[in-house]
Short mmCIF file of C-alpha atoms in Angstrom, two decimals:
data_model
loop_
_atom_site.label_atom_id
_atom_site.label_comp_id
_atom_site.label_asym_id
_atom_site.label_seq_id
_atom_site.Cartn_x
_atom_site.Cartn_y
_atom_site.Cartn_z
CA UNK A 1 34.07 139.35 -241.39
CA UNK A 2 34.79 142.95 -240.94
CA UNK A 3 33.69 145.27 -238.20
CA UNK A 4 33.07 148.95 -238.59
CA UNK A 5 34.58 151.11 -235.93
CA UNK A 6 32.80 154.37 -235.42
CA UNK A 7 35.07 157.32 -235.47
CA UNK A 8 35.86 158.56 -232.02
CA UNK A 9 34.14 161.85 -231.26
CA UNK A 10 35.38 164.52 -228.96
CA UNK A 11 35.79 163.32 -225.39
CA UNK A 12 33.04 164.55 -223.04
CA UNK A 13 34.22 167.48 -221.06
CA UNK A 14 34.00 167.40 -217.29
CA UNK A 15 32.16 170.28 -215.64
CA UNK A 16 34.45 173.09 -214.69
CA UNK A 17 35.38 172.92 -210.99
CA UNK A 18 33.88 175.54 -208.81
CA UNK A 19 36.34 178.28 -208.06
CA UNK A 20 37.59 178.46 -204.46
CA UNK A 21 36.28 182.01 -204.13
CA UNK A 22 32.78 181.06 -205.25
CA UNK A 23 32.77 177.95 -203.04
CA UNK A 24 33.90 179.97 -200.04
CA UNK A 25 31.23 182.63 -200.63
CA UNK A 26 28.57 179.93 -200.91
CA UNK A 27 29.72 178.31 -197.67
CA UNK A 28 29.74 181.65 -195.83
CA UNK A 29 26.23 182.41 -197.09
CA UNK A 30 24.95 179.04 -195.89
CA UNK A 31 26.60 179.45 -192.49
CA UNK A 32 25.08 182.92 -192.11
CA UNK A 33 21.69 181.54 -193.11
CA UNK A 34 21.95 178.61 -190.71
CA UNK A 35 23.11 180.77 -187.75
CA UNK A 36 21.04 183.89 -188.29
CA UNK A 37 18.18 182.57 -190.43
CA UNK A 38 15.89 182.30 -187.43
CA UNK A 39 16.57 185.87 -186.35
CA UNK A 40 16.06 187.06 -189.92
CA UNK A 41 12.79 185.13 -190.07
CA UNK A 42 11.66 186.66 -186.76
CA UNK A 43 12.50 190.15 -188.00
CA UNK A 44 10.64 189.56 -191.28
CA UNK A 45 7.53 188.37 -189.41
CA UNK A 46 7.58 191.38 -187.07
CA UNK A 47 8.00 193.83 -189.97
CA UNK A 48 5.32 192.15 -192.08
CA UNK A 49 2.78 192.03 -189.22
CA UNK A 50 3.59 195.62 -188.27
CA UNK A 51 3.03 196.86 -191.81
CA UNK A 52 -0.23 194.95 -192.19
CA UNK A 53 -1.63 195.80 -188.74
CA UNK A 54 0.32 198.78 -187.33
CA UNK A 55 -2.30 199.72 -184.73
CA UNK A 56 -2.85 196.17 -183.51
CA UNK A 57 0.41 194.23 -183.67
CA UNK A 58 3.10 196.70 -182.60
CA UNK A 59 1.53 197.84 -179.34
CA UNK A 60 2.66 197.42 -175.74
CA UNK A 61 -0.40 195.36 -174.69
CA UNK A 62 0.10 193.01 -177.64
CA UNK A 63 3.84 192.77 -176.89
CA UNK A 64 3.05 191.82 -173.27
CA UNK A 65 0.44 189.39 -174.56
CA UNK A 66 3.06 187.67 -176.77
CA UNK A 67 5.51 187.44 -173.87
CA UNK A 68 2.81 186.14 -171.54
CA UNK A 69 1.75 183.48 -174.03
CA UNK A 70 5.41 182.57 -174.58
CA UNK A 71 6.27 182.22 -170.92
CA UNK A 72 4.89 178.74 -170.27
CA UNK A 73 6.38 177.34 -173.47
CA UNK A 74 9.72 179.01 -172.68
CA UNK A 75 9.90 177.45 -169.22
CA UNK A 76 9.16 173.89 -170.35
CA UNK A 77 11.40 174.30 -173.42
CA UNK A 78 14.27 175.54 -171.24
CA UNK A 79 14.02 172.35 -169.20
CA UNK A 80 14.00 170.29 -172.38
CA UNK A 81 17.12 172.18 -173.50
CA UNK A 82 19.01 170.80 -170.50
CA UNK A 83 18.34 167.19 -171.53
CA UNK A 84 19.26 167.87 -175.14
CA UNK A 85 22.51 169.52 -174.03
CA UNK A 86 23.58 166.21 -172.47
CA UNK A 87 22.55 164.35 -175.62
CA UNK A 88 19.24 162.87 -174.47
CA UNK A 89 15.53 163.25 -175.26
CA UNK A 90 12.61 163.73 -172.91
CA UNK A 91 9.21 162.98 -174.41
CA UNK A 92 7.45 163.01 -171.04
CA UNK A 93 7.55 166.76 -170.36
CA UNK A 94 4.04 167.45 -171.68
CA UNK A 95 2.59 164.61 -169.63
CA UNK A 96 4.53 165.75 -166.54
CA UNK A 97 3.12 169.27 -166.95
CA UNK A 98 -0.43 167.94 -167.28
CA UNK A 99 -0.02 165.61 -164.30
CA UNK A 100 1.53 168.33 -162.14
CA UNK A 101 -1.19 170.82 -163.06
CA UNK A 102 -3.92 168.36 -162.14
CA UNK A 103 -2.20 167.28 -158.96
CA UNK A 104 -1.45 170.73 -157.58
CA UNK A 105 -5.07 171.83 -157.99
CA UNK A 106 -6.22 168.58 -156.41
CA UNK A 107 -3.89 169.11 -153.44
CA UNK A 108 -5.20 172.64 -152.88
CA UNK A 109 -8.89 172.41 -153.77
CA UNK A 110 -9.70 168.84 -152.83
CA UNK A 111 -7.23 167.85 -150.14
CA UNK A 112 -6.96 171.23 -148.42
CA UNK A 113 -3.19 171.58 -148.69
CA UNK A 114 -2.08 175.23 -148.28
CA UNK A 115 -0.88 176.89 -151.49
CA UNK A 116 2.53 177.67 -150.05
CA UNK A 117 3.00 174.00 -149.21
CA UNK A 118 1.48 172.61 -152.41
CA UNK A 119 3.82 174.58 -154.70
CA UNK A 120 7.15 173.20 -153.42
CA UNK A 121 5.54 169.77 -153.10
CA UNK A 122 4.60 169.71 -156.78
CA UNK A 123 8.10 170.86 -157.76
CA UNK A 124 9.56 167.98 -155.76
CA UNK A 125 7.21 165.58 -157.55
CA UNK A 126 8.35 167.01 -160.89
CA UNK A 127 11.98 166.55 -159.88
CA UNK A 128 11.26 162.97 -158.76
CA UNK A 129 9.62 162.11 -162.08
CA UNK A 130 12.53 163.64 -163.98
CA UNK A 131 15.02 161.77 -161.81
CA UNK A 132 13.16 158.54 -162.53
CA UNK A 133 13.58 159.21 -166.23
CA UNK A 134 17.27 159.83 -165.68
CA UNK A 135 17.76 156.64 -163.66
CA UNK A 136 15.96 154.54 -166.27
CA UNK A 137 18.17 155.99 -169.00
CA UNK A 138 21.52 155.90 -167.20
CA UNK A 139 21.30 152.97 -164.79
CA UNK A 140 18.83 150.62 -166.49
CA UNK A 141 20.15 151.61 -169.95
CA UNK A 142 16.74 152.08 -171.53
CA UNK A 143 16.69 154.27 -174.62
CA UNK A 144 15.62 157.78 -173.60
CA UNK A 145 12.79 157.89 -176.13
CA UNK A 146 11.29 154.65 -174.83
CA UNK A 147 11.87 155.42 -171.14
CA UNK A 148 10.37 158.91 -171.18
CA UNK A 149 7.49 157.89 -173.42
CA UNK A 150 6.73 155.00 -171.07
CA UNK A 151 6.89 157.20 -167.96
CA UNK A 152 4.67 159.78 -169.66
CA UNK A 153 2.08 157.15 -170.52
CA UNK A 154 2.10 155.92 -166.92
CA UNK A 155 1.45 159.49 -165.76
CA UNK A 156 -1.58 159.69 -168.05
CA UNK A 157 -3.03 156.63 -166.32
CA UNK A 158 -2.20 157.93 -162.85
CA UNK A 159 -3.79 161.27 -163.66
CA UNK A 160 -6.93 159.57 -164.90
CA UNK A 161 -7.04 157.51 -161.70
CA UNK A 162 -6.61 160.64 -159.56
CA UNK A 163 -9.41 162.56 -161.27
CA UNK A 164 -11.03 161.75 -164.58
CA UNK A 165 -12.89 165.06 -164.51
CA UNK A 166 -11.55 168.62 -164.23
CA UNK A 167 -11.12 169.91 -160.68
CA UNK A 168 -12.52 173.44 -160.62
CA UNK A 169 -14.49 173.79 -157.42
CA UNK A 170 -12.78 175.32 -154.41
CA UNK A 171 -9.75 176.75 -156.22
CA UNK A 172 -8.71 179.80 -154.15
CA UNK A 173 -7.96 183.20 -155.66
CA UNK A 174 -4.54 183.01 -154.04
CA UNK A 175 -3.65 180.22 -156.48
CA UNK A 176 -5.33 181.81 -159.52
CA UNK A 177 -3.46 185.06 -158.97
CA UNK A 178 -0.13 183.26 -159.41
CA UNK A 179 -0.68 183.39 -163.19
CA UNK A 180 -3.19 186.23 -163.50
CA UNK A 181 -1.56 188.66 -161.08
CA UNK A 182 0.16 191.82 -162.40
CA UNK A 183 1.84 193.35 -159.33
CA UNK A 184 4.64 195.29 -161.08
CA UNK A 185 3.92 197.82 -163.89
CA UNK A 186 1.00 195.69 -165.06
CA UNK A 187 3.34 192.93 -166.25
CA UNK A 188 1.88 189.42 -165.80
CA UNK A 189 3.59 187.18 -163.25
CA UNK A 190 4.42 184.37 -165.74
CA UNK A 191 6.79 186.73 -167.57
CA UNK A 192 8.80 187.33 -164.37
CA UNK A 193 8.80 183.60 -163.57
CA UNK A 194 9.98 182.83 -167.11
CA UNK A 195 12.83 185.34 -166.86
CA UNK A 196 13.90 183.97 -163.47
CA UNK A 197 13.86 180.34 -164.65
CA UNK A 198 15.73 181.11 -167.87
CA UNK A 199 18.31 183.22 -166.02
CA UNK A 200 18.97 180.44 -163.51
CA UNK A 201 19.37 177.80 -166.23
CA UNK A 202 21.57 180.12 -168.31
CA UNK A 203 23.87 180.67 -165.33
CA UNK A 204 24.00 176.93 -164.60
CA UNK A 205 24.87 176.08 -168.20
CA UNK A 206 27.37 178.86 -168.85
CA UNK A 207 28.87 179.92 -165.53
CA UNK A 208 29.14 176.81 -163.39
CA UNK A 209 31.31 173.73 -163.32
CA UNK A 210 28.19 171.58 -163.60
CA UNK A 211 27.19 173.36 -166.80
CA UNK A 212 30.61 172.78 -168.32
CA UNK A 213 30.30 169.10 -167.45
CA UNK A 214 26.87 168.95 -169.07
CA UNK A 215 28.22 170.41 -172.28
CA UNK A 216 31.19 168.05 -172.16
CA UNK A 217 28.86 165.05 -171.79
CA UNK A 218 26.77 166.21 -174.72
CA UNK A 219 29.83 166.92 -176.85
CA UNK A 220 31.68 163.63 -176.36
CA UNK A 221 30.38 161.27 -173.72
CA UNK A 222 33.36 158.90 -173.81
CA UNK A 223 35.87 161.72 -173.47
CA UNK A 224 33.81 163.14 -170.61
CA UNK A 225 33.77 159.76 -168.89
CA UNK A 226 37.52 159.30 -169.31
CA UNK A 227 38.14 162.78 -167.88
CA UNK A 228 36.43 161.74 -164.66
CA UNK A 229 33.02 163.29 -165.10
CA UNK A 230 30.24 161.31 -163.47
CA UNK A 231 28.14 161.13 -166.60
CA UNK A 232 25.16 159.40 -165.02
CA UNK A 233 24.75 162.04 -162.31
CA UNK A 234 25.00 164.84 -164.83
CA UNK A 235 22.31 163.28 -167.00
CA UNK A 236 20.02 162.60 -164.04
CA UNK A 237 20.35 166.24 -163.03
CA UNK A 238 19.36 167.31 -166.55
CA UNK A 239 16.27 165.09 -166.50
CA UNK A 240 15.33 166.31 -163.00
CA UNK A 241 15.60 169.92 -164.18
CA UNK A 242 13.31 169.15 -167.11
CA UNK A 243 10.82 167.61 -164.67
CA UNK A 244 10.86 170.70 -162.43
CA UNK A 245 10.36 173.04 -165.39
CA UNK A 246 7.47 170.91 -166.63
CA UNK A 247 5.89 171.03 -163.16
CA UNK A 248 6.20 174.84 -163.12
CA UNK A 249 4.54 175.02 -166.53
CA UNK A 250 1.70 172.74 -165.46
CA UNK A 251 1.14 174.76 -162.29
CA UNK A 252 1.01 178.07 -164.17
CA UNK A 253 -1.35 176.61 -166.75
CA UNK A 254 -3.73 175.35 -164.05
CA UNK A 255 -3.56 178.73 -162.36
CA UNK A 256 -4.46 180.41 -165.66
CA UNK A 257 -7.35 178.03 -166.30
CA UNK A 258 -8.51 178.11 -162.69
CA UNK A 259 -8.80 174.33 -162.72
CA UNK A 260 -6.84 171.12 -162.93
CA UNK A 261 -7.58 169.35 -166.19
CA UNK A 262 -6.30 166.01 -167.42
CA UNK A 263 -4.06 166.31 -170.54
CA UNK A 264 -4.30 170.12 -170.51
CA UNK A 265 -0.57 170.60 -171.16
CA UNK A 266 0.15 167.67 -173.49
CA UNK A 267 0.42 170.02 -176.49
CA UNK A 268 3.45 171.76 -175.01
CA UNK A 269 5.65 168.84 -176.06
CA UNK A 270 5.68 169.71 -179.76
CA UNK A 271 5.94 173.44 -179.07
CA UNK A 272 8.94 172.87 -176.82
CA UNK A 273 10.78 170.68 -179.34
CA UNK A 274 10.10 173.16 -182.15
CA UNK A 275 11.40 176.03 -180.02
CA UNK A 276 14.53 174.22 -178.86
CA UNK A 277 15.53 173.06 -182.35
CA UNK A 278 14.83 176.52 -183.77
CA UNK A 279 17.03 177.88 -181.01
CA UNK A 280 19.85 175.46 -181.80
CA UNK A 281 20.07 177.06 -185.25
CA UNK A 282 20.39 180.50 -183.71
CA UNK A 283 23.76 182.20 -183.17
CA UNK A 284 25.65 178.94 -182.61
CA UNK A 285 26.67 175.99 -184.75
CA UNK A 286 23.75 173.73 -184.02
CA UNK A 287 24.23 173.76 -180.24
CA UNK A 288 21.34 173.77 -177.79
CA UNK A 289 21.37 176.84 -175.56
CA UNK A 290 18.96 178.87 -173.44
CA UNK A 291 19.06 182.14 -175.39
CA UNK A 292 18.40 180.28 -178.62
CA UNK A 293 15.47 178.47 -177.02
CA UNK A 294 13.95 181.82 -176.01
CA UNK A 295 14.33 183.07 -179.59
CA UNK A 296 12.65 179.90 -180.87
CA UNK A 297 9.75 180.37 -178.47
CA UNK A 298 9.31 183.98 -179.57
CA UNK A 299 9.25 182.99 -183.25
CA UNK A 300 6.40 180.55 -182.60
CA UNK A 301 4.52 183.02 -180.39
CA UNK A 302 4.86 185.90 -182.86
CA UNK A 303 3.71 183.62 -185.67
CA UNK A 304 0.64 182.47 -183.73
CA UNK A 305 -0.14 186.03 -182.65
CA UNK A 306 0.03 187.29 -186.23
CA UNK A 307 -2.13 184.44 -187.50
CA UNK A 308 -4.68 185.22 -184.81
CA UNK A 309 -4.74 188.95 -185.65
CA UNK A 310 -5.29 188.25 -189.33
CA UNK A 311 -8.01 185.74 -188.61
CA UNK A 312 -6.26 182.65 -189.95
CA UNK A 313 -8.44 179.52 -189.64
CA UNK A 314 -7.81 177.25 -186.67
CA UNK A 315 -6.68 174.37 -188.85
CA UNK A 316 -3.76 176.45 -190.10
CA UNK A 317 -2.10 176.61 -186.68
CA UNK A 318 -0.99 172.93 -186.55
CA UNK A 319 0.26 173.29 -190.13
CA UNK A 320 2.31 176.30 -189.10
CA UNK A 321 3.60 174.48 -186.02
CA UNK A 322 4.62 171.38 -187.98
CA UNK A 323 6.27 173.44 -190.70
CA UNK A 324 8.21 175.38 -188.06
CA UNK A 325 9.47 172.11 -186.55
CA UNK A 326 10.62 170.78 -189.93
CA UNK A 327 12.28 174.09 -190.73
CA UNK A 328 13.95 174.13 -187.33
CA UNK A 329 15.43 170.67 -187.70
CA UNK A 330 16.56 171.51 -191.25
CA UNK A 331 18.33 174.67 -190.13
CA UNK A 332 19.89 172.88 -187.18
CA UNK A 333 21.20 170.12 -189.46
CA UNK A 334 22.64 172.70 -191.86
CA UNK A 335 24.33 174.51 -189.01
CA UNK A 336 25.99 171.33 -187.74
CA UNK A 337 27.07 170.19 -191.23
CA UNK A 338 28.75 173.42 -192.23
CA UNK A 339 30.27 173.89 -188.81
CA UNK A 340 32.17 170.61 -189.27
CA UNK A 341 33.43 171.41 -192.78
#
């Protein structure tokens, strides 16, 4: 029995390796895209909206309107940034904002608490809720997603028990003017409050020993623990800060609406996460930081403003918001990957 051996053909050739120069150029391009892609996207949106609606979009009133609409999201997102810096999540911030907004109006309009007393009281309650989240995560060792989601759900029930219907009667003008007042150059108060909150958190994160410890905890928790940092306290502080920022957002929202409404601020959760992850892909290698968060908030606000000017249907807004979140996480992941290579 004989076997026929097919003649050997030419050996398959391996693909030519990519030249170091081309590979380096590709890597630089991806890093530039991942770090500055958000800023480029923001610039493209501003130019496109300006060209299409020059007399409507690029005007001072519309610019102030964008900043005013951004202010509440920026404040709650800045608080969320603090928890993400230490490597944790907080899914309760929207519920905390809704609960705080309902409660502060109830204190003032229903229980007769003076405005000047109700405001610090609601901030303390926000800090207490945030601290509870922090204690559950650090001391009881519950996963942050589960702990904050559980606390948020409890707040929904407590809010419903406090008042199932909006509280609108008896809200004094003194409280409403907190959000609607324009005492300096016609600039709305929420813009000043946003700038103050962001400046304080930026200083804490970048210019204080506590901020350095927070970044150390988020960078390598075991190394931070071995170096003597009290990790649990740092994390609890981050959660408490997020709670305070959520309470400020809820208070401003209730002041804008002129009423305390159950679940009014729940939607800020997704906006805040989209803004913070967009910001983490801005200027730095996938790190969470306050300036980046502000840029992320502005991208979302400019996008919504442009969609509104051009009469985009309402159903398109959640599509835009979801797409922005996916894009943000994708850019953030790219930034981290190429920063490590």
